Tab-separated table of C-alpha atoms and ligand atoms in Angstrom:
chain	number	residue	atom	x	y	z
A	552	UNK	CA	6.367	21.353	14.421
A	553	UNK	CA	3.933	18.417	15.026
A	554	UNK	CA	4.922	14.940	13.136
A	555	UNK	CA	3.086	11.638	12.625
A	556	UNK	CA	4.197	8.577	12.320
A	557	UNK	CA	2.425	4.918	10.932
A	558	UNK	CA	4.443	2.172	11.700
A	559	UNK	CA	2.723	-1.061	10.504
A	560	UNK	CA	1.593	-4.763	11.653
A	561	UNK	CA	4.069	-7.309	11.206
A	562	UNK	CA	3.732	-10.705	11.357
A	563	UNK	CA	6.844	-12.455	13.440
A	564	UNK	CA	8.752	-15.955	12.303
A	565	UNK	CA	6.726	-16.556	9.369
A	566	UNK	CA	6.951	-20.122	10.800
A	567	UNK	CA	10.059	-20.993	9.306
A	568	UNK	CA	12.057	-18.263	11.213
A	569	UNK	CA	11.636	-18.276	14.916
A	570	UNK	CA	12.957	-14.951	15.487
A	571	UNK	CA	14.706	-14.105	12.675
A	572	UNK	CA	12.098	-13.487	9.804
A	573	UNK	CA	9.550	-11.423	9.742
A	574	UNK	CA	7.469	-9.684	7.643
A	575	UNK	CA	4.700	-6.046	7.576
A	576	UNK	CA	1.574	-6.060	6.662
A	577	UNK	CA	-0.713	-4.173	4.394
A	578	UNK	CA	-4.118	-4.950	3.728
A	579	UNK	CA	-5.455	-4.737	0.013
A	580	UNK	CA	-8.223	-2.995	0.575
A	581	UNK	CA	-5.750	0.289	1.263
A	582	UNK	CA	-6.586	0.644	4.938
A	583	UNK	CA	-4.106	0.714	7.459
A	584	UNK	CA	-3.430	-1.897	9.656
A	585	UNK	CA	-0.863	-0.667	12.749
A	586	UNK	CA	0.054	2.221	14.812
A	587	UNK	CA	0.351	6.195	14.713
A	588	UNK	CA	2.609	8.506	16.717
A	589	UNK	CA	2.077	11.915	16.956
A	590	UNK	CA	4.879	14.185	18.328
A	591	UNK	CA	4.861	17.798	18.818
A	592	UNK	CA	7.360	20.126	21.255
A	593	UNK	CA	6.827	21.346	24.752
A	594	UNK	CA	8.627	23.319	26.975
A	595	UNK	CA	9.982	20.546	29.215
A	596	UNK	CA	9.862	16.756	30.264
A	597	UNK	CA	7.455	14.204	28.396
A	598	UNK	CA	3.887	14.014	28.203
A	599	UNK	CA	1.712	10.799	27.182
A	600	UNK	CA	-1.247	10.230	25.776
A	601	UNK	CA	-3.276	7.906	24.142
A	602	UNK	CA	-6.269	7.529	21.995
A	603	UNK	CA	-7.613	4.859	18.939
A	604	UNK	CA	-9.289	1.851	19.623
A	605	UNK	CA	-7.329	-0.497	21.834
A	606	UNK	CA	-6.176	2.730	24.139
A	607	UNK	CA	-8.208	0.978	26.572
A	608	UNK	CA	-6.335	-2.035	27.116
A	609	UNK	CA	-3.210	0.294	27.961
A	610	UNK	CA	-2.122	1.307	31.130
A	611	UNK	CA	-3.848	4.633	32.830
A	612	UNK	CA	-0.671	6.111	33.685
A	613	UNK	CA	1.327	7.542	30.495
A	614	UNK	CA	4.842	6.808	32.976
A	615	UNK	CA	3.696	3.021	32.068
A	616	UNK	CA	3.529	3.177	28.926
A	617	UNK	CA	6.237	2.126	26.373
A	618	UNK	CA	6.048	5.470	24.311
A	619	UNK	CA	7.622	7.179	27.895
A	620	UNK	CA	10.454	4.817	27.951
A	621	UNK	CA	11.098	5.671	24.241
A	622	UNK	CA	11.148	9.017	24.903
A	623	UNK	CA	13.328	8.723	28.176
A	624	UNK	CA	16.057	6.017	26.038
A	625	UNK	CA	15.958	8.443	23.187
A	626	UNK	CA	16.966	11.416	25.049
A	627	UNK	CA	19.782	9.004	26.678
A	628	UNK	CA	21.311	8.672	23.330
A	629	UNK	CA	21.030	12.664	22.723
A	630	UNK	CA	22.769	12.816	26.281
A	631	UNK	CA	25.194	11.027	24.955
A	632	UNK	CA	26.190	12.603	21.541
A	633	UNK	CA	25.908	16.037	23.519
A	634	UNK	CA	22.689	17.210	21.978
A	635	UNK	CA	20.680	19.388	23.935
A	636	UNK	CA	16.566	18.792	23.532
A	637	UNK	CA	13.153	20.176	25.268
A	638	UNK	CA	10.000	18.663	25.860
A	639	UNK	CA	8.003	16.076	23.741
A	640	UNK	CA	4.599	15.585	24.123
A	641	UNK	CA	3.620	11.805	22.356
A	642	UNK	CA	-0.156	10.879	20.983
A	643	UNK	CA	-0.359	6.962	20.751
A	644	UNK	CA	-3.233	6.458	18.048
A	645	UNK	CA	-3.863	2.306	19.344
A	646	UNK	CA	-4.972	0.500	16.553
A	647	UNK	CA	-3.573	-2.931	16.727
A	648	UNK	CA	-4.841	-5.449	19.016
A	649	UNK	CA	-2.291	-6.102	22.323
A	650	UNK	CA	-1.360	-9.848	22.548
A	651	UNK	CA	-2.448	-10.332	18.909
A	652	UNK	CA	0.292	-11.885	17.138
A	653	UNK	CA	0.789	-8.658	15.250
A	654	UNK	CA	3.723	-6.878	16.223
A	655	UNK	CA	1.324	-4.672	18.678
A	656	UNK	CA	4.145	-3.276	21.005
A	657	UNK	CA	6.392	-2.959	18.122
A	658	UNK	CA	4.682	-1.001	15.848
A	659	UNK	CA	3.894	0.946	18.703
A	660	UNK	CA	7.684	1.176	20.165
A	661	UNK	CA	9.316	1.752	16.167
A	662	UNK	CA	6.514	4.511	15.483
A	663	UNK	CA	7.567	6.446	18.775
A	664	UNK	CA	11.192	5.693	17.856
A	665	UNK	CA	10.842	6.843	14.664
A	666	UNK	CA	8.717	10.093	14.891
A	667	UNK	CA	11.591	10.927	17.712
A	668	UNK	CA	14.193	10.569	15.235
A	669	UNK	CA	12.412	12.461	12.609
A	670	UNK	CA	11.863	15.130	15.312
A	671	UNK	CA	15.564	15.523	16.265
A	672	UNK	CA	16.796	15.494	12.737
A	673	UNK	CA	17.741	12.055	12.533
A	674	UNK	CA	20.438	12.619	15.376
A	675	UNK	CA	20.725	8.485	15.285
A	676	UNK	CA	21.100	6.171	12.414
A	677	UNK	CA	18.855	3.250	11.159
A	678	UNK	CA	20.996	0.464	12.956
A	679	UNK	CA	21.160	2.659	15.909
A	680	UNK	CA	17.897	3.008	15.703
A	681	UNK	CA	17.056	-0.064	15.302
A	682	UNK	CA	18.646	-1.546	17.757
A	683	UNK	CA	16.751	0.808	20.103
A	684	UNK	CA	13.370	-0.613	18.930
A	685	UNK	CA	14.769	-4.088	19.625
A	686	UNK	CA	15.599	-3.331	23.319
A	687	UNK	CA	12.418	-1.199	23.873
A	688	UNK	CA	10.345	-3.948	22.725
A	689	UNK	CA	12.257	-6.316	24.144
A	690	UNK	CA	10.936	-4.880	27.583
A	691	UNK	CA	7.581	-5.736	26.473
A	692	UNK	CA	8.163	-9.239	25.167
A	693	UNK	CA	10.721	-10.894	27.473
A	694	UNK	CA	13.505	-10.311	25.667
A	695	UNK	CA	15.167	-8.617	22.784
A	696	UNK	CA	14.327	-10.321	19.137
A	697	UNK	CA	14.069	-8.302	16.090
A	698	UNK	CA	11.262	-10.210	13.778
A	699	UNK	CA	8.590	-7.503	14.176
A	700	UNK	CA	10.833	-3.637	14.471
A	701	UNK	CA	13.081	-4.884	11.742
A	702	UNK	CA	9.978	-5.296	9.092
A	703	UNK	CA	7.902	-2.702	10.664
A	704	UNK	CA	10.562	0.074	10.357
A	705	UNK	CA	11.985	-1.180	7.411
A	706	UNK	CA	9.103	-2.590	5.292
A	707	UNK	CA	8.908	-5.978	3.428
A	708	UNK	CA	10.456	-9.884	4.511
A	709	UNK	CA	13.696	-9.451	6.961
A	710	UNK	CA	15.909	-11.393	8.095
A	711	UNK	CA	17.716	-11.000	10.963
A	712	UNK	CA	21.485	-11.492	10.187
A	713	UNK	CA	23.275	-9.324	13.423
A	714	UNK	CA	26.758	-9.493	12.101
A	715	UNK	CA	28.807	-5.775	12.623
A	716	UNK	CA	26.461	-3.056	11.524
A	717	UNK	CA	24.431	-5.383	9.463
A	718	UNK	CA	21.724	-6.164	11.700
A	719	UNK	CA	18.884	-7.401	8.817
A	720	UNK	CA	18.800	-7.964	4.881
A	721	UNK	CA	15.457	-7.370	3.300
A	722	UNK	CA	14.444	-10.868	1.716
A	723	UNK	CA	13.278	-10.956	-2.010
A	724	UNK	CA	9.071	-11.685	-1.564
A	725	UNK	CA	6.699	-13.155	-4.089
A	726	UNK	CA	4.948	-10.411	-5.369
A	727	UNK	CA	1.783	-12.494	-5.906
A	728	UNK	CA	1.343	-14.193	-2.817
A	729	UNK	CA	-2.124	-13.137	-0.725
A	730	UNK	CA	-1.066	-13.703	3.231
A	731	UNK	CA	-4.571	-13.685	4.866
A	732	UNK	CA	-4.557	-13.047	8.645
A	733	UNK	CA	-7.458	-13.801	11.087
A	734	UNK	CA	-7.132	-12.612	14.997
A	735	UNK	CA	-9.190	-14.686	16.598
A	736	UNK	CA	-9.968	-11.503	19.262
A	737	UNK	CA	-8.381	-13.792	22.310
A	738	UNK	CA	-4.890	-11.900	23.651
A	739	UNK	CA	-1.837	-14.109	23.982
A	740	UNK	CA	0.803	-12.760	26.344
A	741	UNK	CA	4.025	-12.411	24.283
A	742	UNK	CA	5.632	-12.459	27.093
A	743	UNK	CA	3.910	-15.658	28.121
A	744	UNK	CA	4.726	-17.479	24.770
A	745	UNK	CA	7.801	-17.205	25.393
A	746	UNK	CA	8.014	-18.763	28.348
A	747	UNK	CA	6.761	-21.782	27.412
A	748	UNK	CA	9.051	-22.654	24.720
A	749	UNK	CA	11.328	-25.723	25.248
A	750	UNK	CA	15.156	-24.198	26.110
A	751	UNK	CA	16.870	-26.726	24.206
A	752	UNK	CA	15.329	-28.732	21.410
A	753	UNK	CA	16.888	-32.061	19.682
A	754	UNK	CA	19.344	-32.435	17.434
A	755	UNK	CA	16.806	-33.438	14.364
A	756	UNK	CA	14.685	-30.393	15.144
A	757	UNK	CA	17.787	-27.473	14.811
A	758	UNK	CA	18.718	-29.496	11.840
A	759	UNK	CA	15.290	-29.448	10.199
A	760	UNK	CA	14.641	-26.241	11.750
A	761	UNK	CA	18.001	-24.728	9.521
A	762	UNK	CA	17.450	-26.627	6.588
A	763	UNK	CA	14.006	-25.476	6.096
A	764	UNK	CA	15.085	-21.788	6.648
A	765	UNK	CA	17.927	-21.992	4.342
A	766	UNK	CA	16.023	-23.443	1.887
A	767	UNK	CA	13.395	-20.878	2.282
A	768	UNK	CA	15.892	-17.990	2.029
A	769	UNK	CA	16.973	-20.031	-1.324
A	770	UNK	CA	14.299	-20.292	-2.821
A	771	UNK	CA	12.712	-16.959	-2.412
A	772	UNK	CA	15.963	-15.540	-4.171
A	773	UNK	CA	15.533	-17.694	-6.941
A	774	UNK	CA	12.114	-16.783	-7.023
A	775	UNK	CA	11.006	-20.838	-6.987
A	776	UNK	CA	7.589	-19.967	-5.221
A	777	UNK	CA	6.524	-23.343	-4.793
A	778	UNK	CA	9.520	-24.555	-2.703
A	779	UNK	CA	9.251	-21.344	-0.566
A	780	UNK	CA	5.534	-22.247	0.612
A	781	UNK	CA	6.913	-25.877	1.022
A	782	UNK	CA	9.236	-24.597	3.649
A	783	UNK	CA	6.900	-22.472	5.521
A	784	UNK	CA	7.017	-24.959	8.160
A	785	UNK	CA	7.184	-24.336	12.027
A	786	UNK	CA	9.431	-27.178	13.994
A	787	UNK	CA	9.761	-24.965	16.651
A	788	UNK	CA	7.188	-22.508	18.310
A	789	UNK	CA	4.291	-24.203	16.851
A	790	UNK	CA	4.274	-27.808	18.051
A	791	UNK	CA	4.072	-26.338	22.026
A	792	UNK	CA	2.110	-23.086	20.954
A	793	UNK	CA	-0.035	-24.610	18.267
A	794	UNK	CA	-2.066	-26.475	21.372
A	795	UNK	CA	-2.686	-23.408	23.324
A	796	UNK	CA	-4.188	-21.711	20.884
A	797	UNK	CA	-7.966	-22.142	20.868
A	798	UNK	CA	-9.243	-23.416	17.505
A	799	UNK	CA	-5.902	-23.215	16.239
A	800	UNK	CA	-5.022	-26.547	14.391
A	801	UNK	CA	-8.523	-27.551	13.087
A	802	UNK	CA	-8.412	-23.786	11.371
A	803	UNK	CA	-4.939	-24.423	10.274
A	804	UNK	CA	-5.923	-28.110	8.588
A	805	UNK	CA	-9.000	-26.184	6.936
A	806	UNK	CA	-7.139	-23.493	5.663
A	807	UNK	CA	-4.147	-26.547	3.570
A	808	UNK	CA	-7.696	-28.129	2.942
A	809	UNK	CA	-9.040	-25.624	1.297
A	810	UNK	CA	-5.509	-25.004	-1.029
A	811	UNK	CA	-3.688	-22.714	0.846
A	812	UNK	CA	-0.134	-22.973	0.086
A	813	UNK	CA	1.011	-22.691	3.537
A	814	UNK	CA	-0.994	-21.639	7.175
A	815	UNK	CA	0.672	-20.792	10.699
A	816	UNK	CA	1.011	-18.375	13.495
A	817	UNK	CA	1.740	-14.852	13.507
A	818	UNK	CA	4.400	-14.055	16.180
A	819	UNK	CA	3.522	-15.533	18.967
A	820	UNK	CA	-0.242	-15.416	18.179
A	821	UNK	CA	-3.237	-16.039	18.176
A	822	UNK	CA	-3.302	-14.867	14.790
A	823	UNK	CA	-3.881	-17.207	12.235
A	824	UNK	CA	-2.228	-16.779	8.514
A	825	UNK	CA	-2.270	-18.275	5.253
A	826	UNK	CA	-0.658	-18.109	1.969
A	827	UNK	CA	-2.205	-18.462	-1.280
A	828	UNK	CA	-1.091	-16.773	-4.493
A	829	UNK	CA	-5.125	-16.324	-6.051
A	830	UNK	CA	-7.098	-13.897	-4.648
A	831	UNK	CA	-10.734	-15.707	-5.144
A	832	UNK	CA	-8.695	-17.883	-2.643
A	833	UNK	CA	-7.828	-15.172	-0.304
A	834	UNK	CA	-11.092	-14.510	0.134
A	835	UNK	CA	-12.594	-17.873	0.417
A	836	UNK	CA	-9.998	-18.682	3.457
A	837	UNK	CA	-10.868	-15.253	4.869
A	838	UNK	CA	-14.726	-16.072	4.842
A	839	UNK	CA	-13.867	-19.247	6.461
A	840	UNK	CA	-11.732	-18.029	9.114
A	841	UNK	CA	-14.390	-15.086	9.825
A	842	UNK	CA	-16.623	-17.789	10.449
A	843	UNK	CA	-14.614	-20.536	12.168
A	844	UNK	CA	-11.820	-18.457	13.640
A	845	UNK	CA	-12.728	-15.259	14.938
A	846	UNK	CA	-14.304	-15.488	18.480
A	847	UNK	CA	-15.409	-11.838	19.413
A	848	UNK	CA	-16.153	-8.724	18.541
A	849	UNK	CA	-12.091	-7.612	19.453
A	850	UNK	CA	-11.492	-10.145	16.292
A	851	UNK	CA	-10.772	-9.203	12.813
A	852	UNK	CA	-9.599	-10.940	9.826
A	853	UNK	CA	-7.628	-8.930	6.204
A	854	UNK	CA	-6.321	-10.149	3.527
A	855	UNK	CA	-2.579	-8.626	3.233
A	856	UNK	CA	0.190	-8.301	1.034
A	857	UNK	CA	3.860	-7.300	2.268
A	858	UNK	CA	3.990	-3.924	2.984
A	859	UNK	CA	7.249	-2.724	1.446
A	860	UNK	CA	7.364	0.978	3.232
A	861	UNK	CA	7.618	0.270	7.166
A	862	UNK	CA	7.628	3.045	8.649
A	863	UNK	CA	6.846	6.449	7.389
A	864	UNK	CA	5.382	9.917	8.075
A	865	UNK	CA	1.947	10.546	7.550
A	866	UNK	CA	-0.057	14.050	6.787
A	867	UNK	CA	-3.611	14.679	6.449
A	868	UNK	CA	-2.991	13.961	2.662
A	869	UNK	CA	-0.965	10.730	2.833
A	870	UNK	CA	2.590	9.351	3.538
A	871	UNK	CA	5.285	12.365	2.764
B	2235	LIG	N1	9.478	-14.245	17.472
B	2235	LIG	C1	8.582	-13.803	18.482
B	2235	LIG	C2	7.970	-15.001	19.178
B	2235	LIG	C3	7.517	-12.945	17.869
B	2235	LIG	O1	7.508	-15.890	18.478
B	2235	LIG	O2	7.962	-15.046	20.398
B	2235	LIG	C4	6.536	-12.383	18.847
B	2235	LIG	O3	5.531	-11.669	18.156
């Protein structure tokens, strides 16, 4: 039996949720933007491997990569229920950009995760295996936050809400809203980004920082589309990250120029989004950041709705 697995980009925070929200991507055009696993039996231990276009900017030996670790924590968890398994052998198809800003290491980690699952019947369930993802990519990035494997596993806007078994609720989206993203082709160390953010921030910030999510969350449930781009504001990651990234704030100031409801960073970045709900729009702030943004040939730039699948097995014919 041989499985595979897309799990798609996902764009972390959303700038008004640093850590909490995020949401997966899908291009208009059709094409698929994120990660494939493919996973297939052998007769013992795990086997590796790795092909698409970033494969190169992976480590050479398949122990180092995240897909082994998967495999290993998964069979942990089998251990532990008292399910006996064999070998696995993995195929990483690389298609996202590492250090983009788009959920690179997640869609790779919930892909693995989830073709694993699929494999073994789903021996664990979707907050089990959730969590999982979290952890796994949270050996990546620094440490464990859920704003890219929630929405790339489970499609759409989520929020993180980690109460009991509820660990996300899928936000309401606006259906017309255009979210163009632009990676600028320069990696950005998750990892890194992290580090840099302030541990404590004042007073005035948590409080604008909670009253622009809440308001957010509000107003995307009552569907008031012009409040929700109003509160697409960063108080938090942005004002340290914001300087770091090259070409980052002019870019941002031409995109609200040029009428885009709202403009930020993906994740951790460098990529660049904005939000507009016209699609002759869309493309003019694509063109622009294509031109202004982009800064080598690893660069890219698509204009996106919310993907409302996450993950999902693939055949030669299409999602099953
Ligand atoms: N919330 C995470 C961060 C997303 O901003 O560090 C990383 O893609």
């Amino acid at each position: 039996m041989t499985i595979r697995v897309f799990a798609p980009a996902s764009m972390g925070n959303v700038s008004v949720g640093f850590d909490v929200l995020g949401g997966a991507l899908a291009p208009i055009d059709g094409s698929l933007l994120g990660d494939f696993v493919t996973i297939s039996a052998i007769k013992s231990g795990i086997e590796v491997n790795t092909v698409g276009s970033f494969a190169h900017k992976l480590p050479s030996d398949p122990k180092l990569n995240i897909l082994y670790d998967c495999a290993v924590q998964y069979h942990v968890k089998l251990d532990k229920k008292g399910q006996s398994y064999d070998g696995v052998c993995l195929t990483l198809e690389k298609e996202l950009p590492v250090g983009s800003g788009l959920g690179s290491s997640a869609a790779s980690v919930v892909a693995a995760l989830y073709a694993l699952n699929e494999f073994y019947d789903n021996a664990l369930t979707s907050s089990q295996l959730l969590l999982l993802m979290g952890e796994l990519e949270g050996t990546i990035s620094g440490s464990v936050h859920f704003d890219n494997v929630a929405p790339s596993y489970l499609g759409g806007l989520q929020l993180m809400v980690q109460r009991g078994d509820t660990l996300c609720s899928t936000i309401p989206h606006f259906e017309d809203w255009y979210w163009v993203v632009a990676y600028s082709g320069v990696k950005v160390s998750t990892a890194q980004a992290r580090e840099i953010m302030p541990k404590q921030v004042p007073l005035k910030t948590a409080l604008a920082f909670g009253q622009n999510l809440a308001a957010f969350i509000d107003a995307s449930h009552r569907g008031d589309s012009e409040l929700a781009a109003s509160c697409l504001v960063d108080v938090i990651a942005e004002p340290v990250r914001g300087d770091i990234i090259s070409k980052f704030s002019e870019n941002k100031a031409a995109m609200l120029d040029l009428g885009a409801m709202a403009s930020g960073i993906s994740g951790s970045g460098p990529t660049l989004f904005a939000v507009t709900d016209n699609v002759t729009k869309a493309e003019q702030l694509q063109q622009y950041l294509m031109q202004h943004y982009i800064q080598n040939d690893d660069g890219f730039s698509h204009i996106c709705k919310l993907d409302t699948q996450g993950a999902r097995r693939e055949t030669s014919r299409g999602t099953v």
